[in-house]
Short mmCIF file of C-alpha atoms and ligand atoms in Angstrom, two decimals:
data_model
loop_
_atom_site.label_atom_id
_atom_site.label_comp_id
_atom_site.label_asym_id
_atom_site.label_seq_id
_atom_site.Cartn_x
_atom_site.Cartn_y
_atom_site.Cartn_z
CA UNK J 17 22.06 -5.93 -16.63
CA UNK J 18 18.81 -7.83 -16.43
CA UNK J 19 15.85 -6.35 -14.71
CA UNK J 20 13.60 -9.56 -15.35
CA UNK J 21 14.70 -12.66 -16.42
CA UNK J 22 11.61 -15.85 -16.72
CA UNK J 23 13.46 -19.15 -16.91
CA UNK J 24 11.06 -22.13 -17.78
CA UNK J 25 7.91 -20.33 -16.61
CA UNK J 26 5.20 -22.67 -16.99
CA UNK J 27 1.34 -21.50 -16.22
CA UNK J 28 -1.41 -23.66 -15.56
CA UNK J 29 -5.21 -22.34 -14.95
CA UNK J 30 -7.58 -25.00 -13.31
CA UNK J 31 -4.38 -26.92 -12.19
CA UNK J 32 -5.30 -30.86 -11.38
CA UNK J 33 -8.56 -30.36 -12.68
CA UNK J 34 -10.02 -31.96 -15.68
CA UNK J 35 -10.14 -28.06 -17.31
CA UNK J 36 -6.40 -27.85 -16.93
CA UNK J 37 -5.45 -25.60 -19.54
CA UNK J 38 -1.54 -24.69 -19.78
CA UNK J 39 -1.46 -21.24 -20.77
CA UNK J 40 2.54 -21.00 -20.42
CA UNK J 41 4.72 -23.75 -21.84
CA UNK J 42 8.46 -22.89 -20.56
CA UNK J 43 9.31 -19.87 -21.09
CA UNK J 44 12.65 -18.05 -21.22
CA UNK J 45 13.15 -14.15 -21.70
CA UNK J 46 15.63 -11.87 -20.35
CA UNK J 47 14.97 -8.52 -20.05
CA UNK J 48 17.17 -5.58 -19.99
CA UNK J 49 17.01 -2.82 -17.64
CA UNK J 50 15.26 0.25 -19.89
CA UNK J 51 13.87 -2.33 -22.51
CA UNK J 52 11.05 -0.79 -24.54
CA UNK J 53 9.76 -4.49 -25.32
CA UNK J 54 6.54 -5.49 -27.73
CA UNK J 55 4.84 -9.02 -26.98
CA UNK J 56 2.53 -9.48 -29.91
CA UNK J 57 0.46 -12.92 -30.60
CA UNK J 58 -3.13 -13.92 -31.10
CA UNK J 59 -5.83 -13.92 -28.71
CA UNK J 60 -5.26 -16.81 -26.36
CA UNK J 61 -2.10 -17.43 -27.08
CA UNK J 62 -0.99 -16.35 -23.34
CA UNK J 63 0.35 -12.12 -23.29
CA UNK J 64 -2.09 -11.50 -20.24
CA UNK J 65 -0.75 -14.47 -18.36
CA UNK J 66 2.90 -13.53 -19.23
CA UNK J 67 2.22 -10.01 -17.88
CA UNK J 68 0.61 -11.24 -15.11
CA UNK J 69 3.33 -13.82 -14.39
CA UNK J 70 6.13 -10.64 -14.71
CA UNK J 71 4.00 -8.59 -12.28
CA UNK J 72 4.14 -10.94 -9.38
CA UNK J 73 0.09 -11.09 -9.84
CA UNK J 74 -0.05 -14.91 -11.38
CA UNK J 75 2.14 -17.53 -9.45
CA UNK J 76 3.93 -19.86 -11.84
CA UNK J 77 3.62 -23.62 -11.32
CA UNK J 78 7.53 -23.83 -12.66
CA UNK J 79 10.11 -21.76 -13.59
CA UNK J 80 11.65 -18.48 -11.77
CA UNK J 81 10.68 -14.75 -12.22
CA UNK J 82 13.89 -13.06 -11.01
CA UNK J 83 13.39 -9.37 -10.70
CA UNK J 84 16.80 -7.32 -10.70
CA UNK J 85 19.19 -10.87 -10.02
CA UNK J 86 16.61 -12.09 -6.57
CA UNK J 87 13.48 -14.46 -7.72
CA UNK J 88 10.51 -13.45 -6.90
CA UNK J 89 9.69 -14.86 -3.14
CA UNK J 90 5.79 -15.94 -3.62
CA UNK J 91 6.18 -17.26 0.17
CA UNK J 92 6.51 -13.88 1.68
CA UNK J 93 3.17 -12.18 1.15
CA UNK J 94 4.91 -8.47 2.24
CA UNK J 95 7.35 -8.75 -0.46
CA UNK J 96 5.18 -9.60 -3.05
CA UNK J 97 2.84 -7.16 -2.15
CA UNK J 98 5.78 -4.67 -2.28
CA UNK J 99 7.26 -5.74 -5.46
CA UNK J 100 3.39 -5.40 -7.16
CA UNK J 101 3.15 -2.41 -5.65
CA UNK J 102 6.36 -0.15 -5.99
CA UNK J 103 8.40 -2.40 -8.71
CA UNK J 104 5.87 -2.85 -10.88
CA UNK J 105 3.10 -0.86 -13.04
CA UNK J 106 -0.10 -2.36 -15.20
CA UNK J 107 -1.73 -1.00 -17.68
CA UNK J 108 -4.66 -2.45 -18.70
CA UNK J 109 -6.86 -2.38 -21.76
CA UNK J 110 -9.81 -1.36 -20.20
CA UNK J 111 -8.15 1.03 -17.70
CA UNK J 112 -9.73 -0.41 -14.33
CA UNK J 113 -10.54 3.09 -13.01
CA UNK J 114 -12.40 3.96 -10.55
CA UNK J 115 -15.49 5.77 -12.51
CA UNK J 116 -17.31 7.54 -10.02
CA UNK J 117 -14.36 8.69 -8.42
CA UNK J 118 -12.07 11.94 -9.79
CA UNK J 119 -8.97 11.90 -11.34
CA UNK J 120 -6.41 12.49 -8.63
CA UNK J 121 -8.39 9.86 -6.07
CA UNK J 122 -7.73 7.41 -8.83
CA UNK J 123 -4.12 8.45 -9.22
CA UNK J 124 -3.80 8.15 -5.03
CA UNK J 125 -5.10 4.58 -4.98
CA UNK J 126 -1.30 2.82 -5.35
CA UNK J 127 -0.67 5.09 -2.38
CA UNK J 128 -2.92 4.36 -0.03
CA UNK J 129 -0.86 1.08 0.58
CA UNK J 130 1.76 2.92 2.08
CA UNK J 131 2.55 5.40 4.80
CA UNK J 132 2.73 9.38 4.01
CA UNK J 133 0.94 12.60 4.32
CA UNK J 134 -2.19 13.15 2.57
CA UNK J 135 -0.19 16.57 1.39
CA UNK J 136 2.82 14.07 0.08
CA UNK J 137 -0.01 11.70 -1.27
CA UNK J 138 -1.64 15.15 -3.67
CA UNK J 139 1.61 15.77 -5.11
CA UNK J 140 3.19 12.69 -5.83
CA UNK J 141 -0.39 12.30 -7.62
CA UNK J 142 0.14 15.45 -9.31
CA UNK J 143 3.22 14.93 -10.50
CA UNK J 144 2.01 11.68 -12.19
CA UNK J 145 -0.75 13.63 -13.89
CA UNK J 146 1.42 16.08 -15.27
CA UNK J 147 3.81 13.45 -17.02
CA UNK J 148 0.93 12.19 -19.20
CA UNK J 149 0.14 15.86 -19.16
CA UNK J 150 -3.46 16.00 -17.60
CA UNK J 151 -3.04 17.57 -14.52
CA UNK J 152 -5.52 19.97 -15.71
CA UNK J 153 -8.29 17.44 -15.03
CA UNK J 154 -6.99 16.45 -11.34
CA UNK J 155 -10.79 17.03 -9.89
CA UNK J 156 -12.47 15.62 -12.78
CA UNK J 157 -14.65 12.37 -12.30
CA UNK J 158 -13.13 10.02 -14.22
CA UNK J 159 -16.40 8.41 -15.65
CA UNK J 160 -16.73 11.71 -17.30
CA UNK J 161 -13.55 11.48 -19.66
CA UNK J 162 -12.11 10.71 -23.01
CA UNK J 163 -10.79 7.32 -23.22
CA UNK J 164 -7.53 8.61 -24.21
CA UNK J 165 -8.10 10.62 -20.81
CA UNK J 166 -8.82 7.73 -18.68
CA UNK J 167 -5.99 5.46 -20.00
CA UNK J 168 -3.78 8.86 -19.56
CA UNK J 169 -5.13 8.62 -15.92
CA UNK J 170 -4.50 4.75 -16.10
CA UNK J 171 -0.88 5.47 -16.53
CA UNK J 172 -0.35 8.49 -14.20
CA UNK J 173 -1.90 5.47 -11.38
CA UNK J 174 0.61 3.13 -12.79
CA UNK J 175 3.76 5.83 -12.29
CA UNK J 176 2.39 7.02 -9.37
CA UNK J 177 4.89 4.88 -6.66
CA UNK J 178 7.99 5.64 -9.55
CA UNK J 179 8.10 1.47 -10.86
CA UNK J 180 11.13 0.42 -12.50
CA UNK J 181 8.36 -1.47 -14.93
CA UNK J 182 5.84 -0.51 -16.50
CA UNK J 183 3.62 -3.27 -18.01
CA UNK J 184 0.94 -2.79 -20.33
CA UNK J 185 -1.86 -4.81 -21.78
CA UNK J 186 -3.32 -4.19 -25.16
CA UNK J 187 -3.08 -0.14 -23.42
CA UNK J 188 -4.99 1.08 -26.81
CA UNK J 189 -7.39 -1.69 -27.53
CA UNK J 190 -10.05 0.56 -26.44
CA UNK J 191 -8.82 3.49 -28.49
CA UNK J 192 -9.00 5.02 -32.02
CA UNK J 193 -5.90 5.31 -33.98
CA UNK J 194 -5.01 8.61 -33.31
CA UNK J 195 -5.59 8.13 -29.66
CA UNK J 196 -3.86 4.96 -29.64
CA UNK J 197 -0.72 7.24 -31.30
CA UNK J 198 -0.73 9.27 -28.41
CA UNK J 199 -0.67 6.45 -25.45
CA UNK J 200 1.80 5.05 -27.41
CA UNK J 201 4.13 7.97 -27.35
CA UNK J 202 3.82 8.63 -24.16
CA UNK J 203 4.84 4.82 -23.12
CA UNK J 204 7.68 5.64 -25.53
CA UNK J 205 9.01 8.97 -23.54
CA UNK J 206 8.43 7.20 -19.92
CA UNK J 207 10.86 4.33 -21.30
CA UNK J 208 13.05 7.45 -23.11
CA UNK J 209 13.30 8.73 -19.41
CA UNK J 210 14.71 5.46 -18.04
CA UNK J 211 11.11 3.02 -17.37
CA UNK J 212 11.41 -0.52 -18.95
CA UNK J 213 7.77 -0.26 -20.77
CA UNK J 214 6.36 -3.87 -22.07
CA UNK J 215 3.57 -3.42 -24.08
CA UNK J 216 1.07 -6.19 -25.30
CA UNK J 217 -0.15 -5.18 -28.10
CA UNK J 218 -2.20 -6.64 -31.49
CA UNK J 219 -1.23 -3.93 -33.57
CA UNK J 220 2.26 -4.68 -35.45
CA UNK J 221 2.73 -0.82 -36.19
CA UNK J 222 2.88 0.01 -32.40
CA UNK J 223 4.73 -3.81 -32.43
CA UNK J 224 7.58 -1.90 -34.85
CA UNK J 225 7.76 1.11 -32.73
CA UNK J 226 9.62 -0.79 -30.23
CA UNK J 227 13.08 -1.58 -29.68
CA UNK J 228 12.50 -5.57 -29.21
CA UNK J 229 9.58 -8.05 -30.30
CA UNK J 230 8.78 -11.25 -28.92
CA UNK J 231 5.89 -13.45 -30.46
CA UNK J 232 3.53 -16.19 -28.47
CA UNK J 233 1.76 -18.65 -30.06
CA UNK J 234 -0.12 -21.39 -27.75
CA UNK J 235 2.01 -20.56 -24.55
CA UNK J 236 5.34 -20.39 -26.12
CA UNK J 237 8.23 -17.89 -27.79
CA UNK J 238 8.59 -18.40 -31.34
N1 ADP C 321 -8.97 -17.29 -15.56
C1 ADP C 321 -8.78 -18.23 -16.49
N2 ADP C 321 -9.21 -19.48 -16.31
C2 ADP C 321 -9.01 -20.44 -17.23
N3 ADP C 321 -8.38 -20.24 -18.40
C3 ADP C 321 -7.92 -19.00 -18.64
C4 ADP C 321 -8.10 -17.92 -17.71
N4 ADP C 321 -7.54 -16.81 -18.23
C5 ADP C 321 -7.05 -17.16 -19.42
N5 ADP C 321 -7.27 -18.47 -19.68
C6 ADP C 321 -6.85 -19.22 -20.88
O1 ADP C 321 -5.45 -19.20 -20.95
C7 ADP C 321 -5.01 -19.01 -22.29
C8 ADP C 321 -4.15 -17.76 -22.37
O2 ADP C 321 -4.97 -16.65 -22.05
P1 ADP C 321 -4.43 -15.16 -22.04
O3 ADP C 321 -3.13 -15.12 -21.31
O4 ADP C 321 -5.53 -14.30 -21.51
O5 ADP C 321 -4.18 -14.89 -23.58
P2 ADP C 321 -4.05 -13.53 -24.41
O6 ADP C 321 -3.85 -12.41 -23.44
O7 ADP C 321 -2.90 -13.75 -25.32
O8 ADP C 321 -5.34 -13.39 -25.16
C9 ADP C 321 -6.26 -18.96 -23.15
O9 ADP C 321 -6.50 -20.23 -23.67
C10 ADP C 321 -7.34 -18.56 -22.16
O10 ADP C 321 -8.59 -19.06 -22.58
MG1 MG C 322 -4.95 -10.70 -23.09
#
């Protein structure tokens, strides 16, 4: 079974405008359900539009995203908004924490989109925390951390609403190797325990780690 399938996805940024730049040329994919799927290619060629185009953030102007057999319904702003939210889980290069703010408020922020206790809100946090095993730092401020710790908090936000997805870009660019090991492995466990993980990535050896490889080049598979 297919938890994503793009069919012709074509991406334009500045659309009618003499900047037009077509960052997605018709793409296919299909995606299986608990894929652990690399998307490698040079900088430019399109990953972070691709990602953004699978997470419902970047509206294509062709082509379907069809998420678990039902395309993606851009016209109903409460769907979207749920299928971002709860379906779906970035990580991003350069974490997009909250710095000033401690580890578990960062963890809550998916949350506060949807109803529940402030009790219910601590431990589903927590729980996050202790999959990428830092729930020892809950009342930390982030700003203050390792940037193995803050992308470790970067994925505990991602997991916190349990997505089906989780979709990361270039999650160790900021990282040293041995760091970048560790991220790795634990994207590696969360898809061992069921997630489909797609990780953008420039580095072929995390690239070979993974069950499946697909390479861009100017907007396109190859
Ligand atoms: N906000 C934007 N406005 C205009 N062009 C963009 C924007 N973001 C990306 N692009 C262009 O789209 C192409 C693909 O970018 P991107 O998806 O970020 O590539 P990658 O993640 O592989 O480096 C590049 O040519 C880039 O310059
Ligand atoms: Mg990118």
């Amino acid at each position: 079974m297919q938890i994503l399938q793009l069919q012709d996805i074509t991406y334009v940024y500045n659309q009618g405008k003499e900047n037009a730049l077509t960052a997605l040329n018709g793409i296919n994919l299909e995606i299986e359900r608990g894929a652990l799927l690399a998307i490698v290619g040079e900088s430019g060629s399109g990953k972070s539009t691709l990602l953004h185009v699978m997470g419902g953030l970047d509206v294509p102007i062709a082509g379907e995203v069809i998420y678990n057999g039902e395309k993606l319904n851009y016209k109903n702003s409460d769907w979207l908004a749920q299928y971002r939210n709860k379906e779906v889980g970035f990580v991003l290069q350069d974490f997009g924490l909250l710095l000033s703010e401690t580890v578990l408020e960062n963890v809550c922020v998916p949350l506060l989109f949807s109803k529940g206790s402030f009790i219910e809100m601590k431990r589903k946090a927590k729980d996050a925390l202790k999959l990428v095993g830092i729930d020892d730092l809950a009342s930390r401020k982030v700003g203050q951390l390792s940037g193995g710790q803050k992308q470790r908090v970067a994925i505990a936000r991602a997991l916190v609403n349990n997505p089906n997805i989780i979709l990361a870009d270039e999650p160790t660019g900021a990282l040293d190797s041995k760091t970048s090991l560790e991220i790795v492995s634990i994207l590696i466990d969360l898809n061992k325990q069921g997630k489909t993980v797609i990780i953008v990535t420039h580095d072929l050896s995390i690239a070979q780690r993974c069950q499946r490889m697909v390479t861009i080049a100017d907007g396109e598979i190859v």
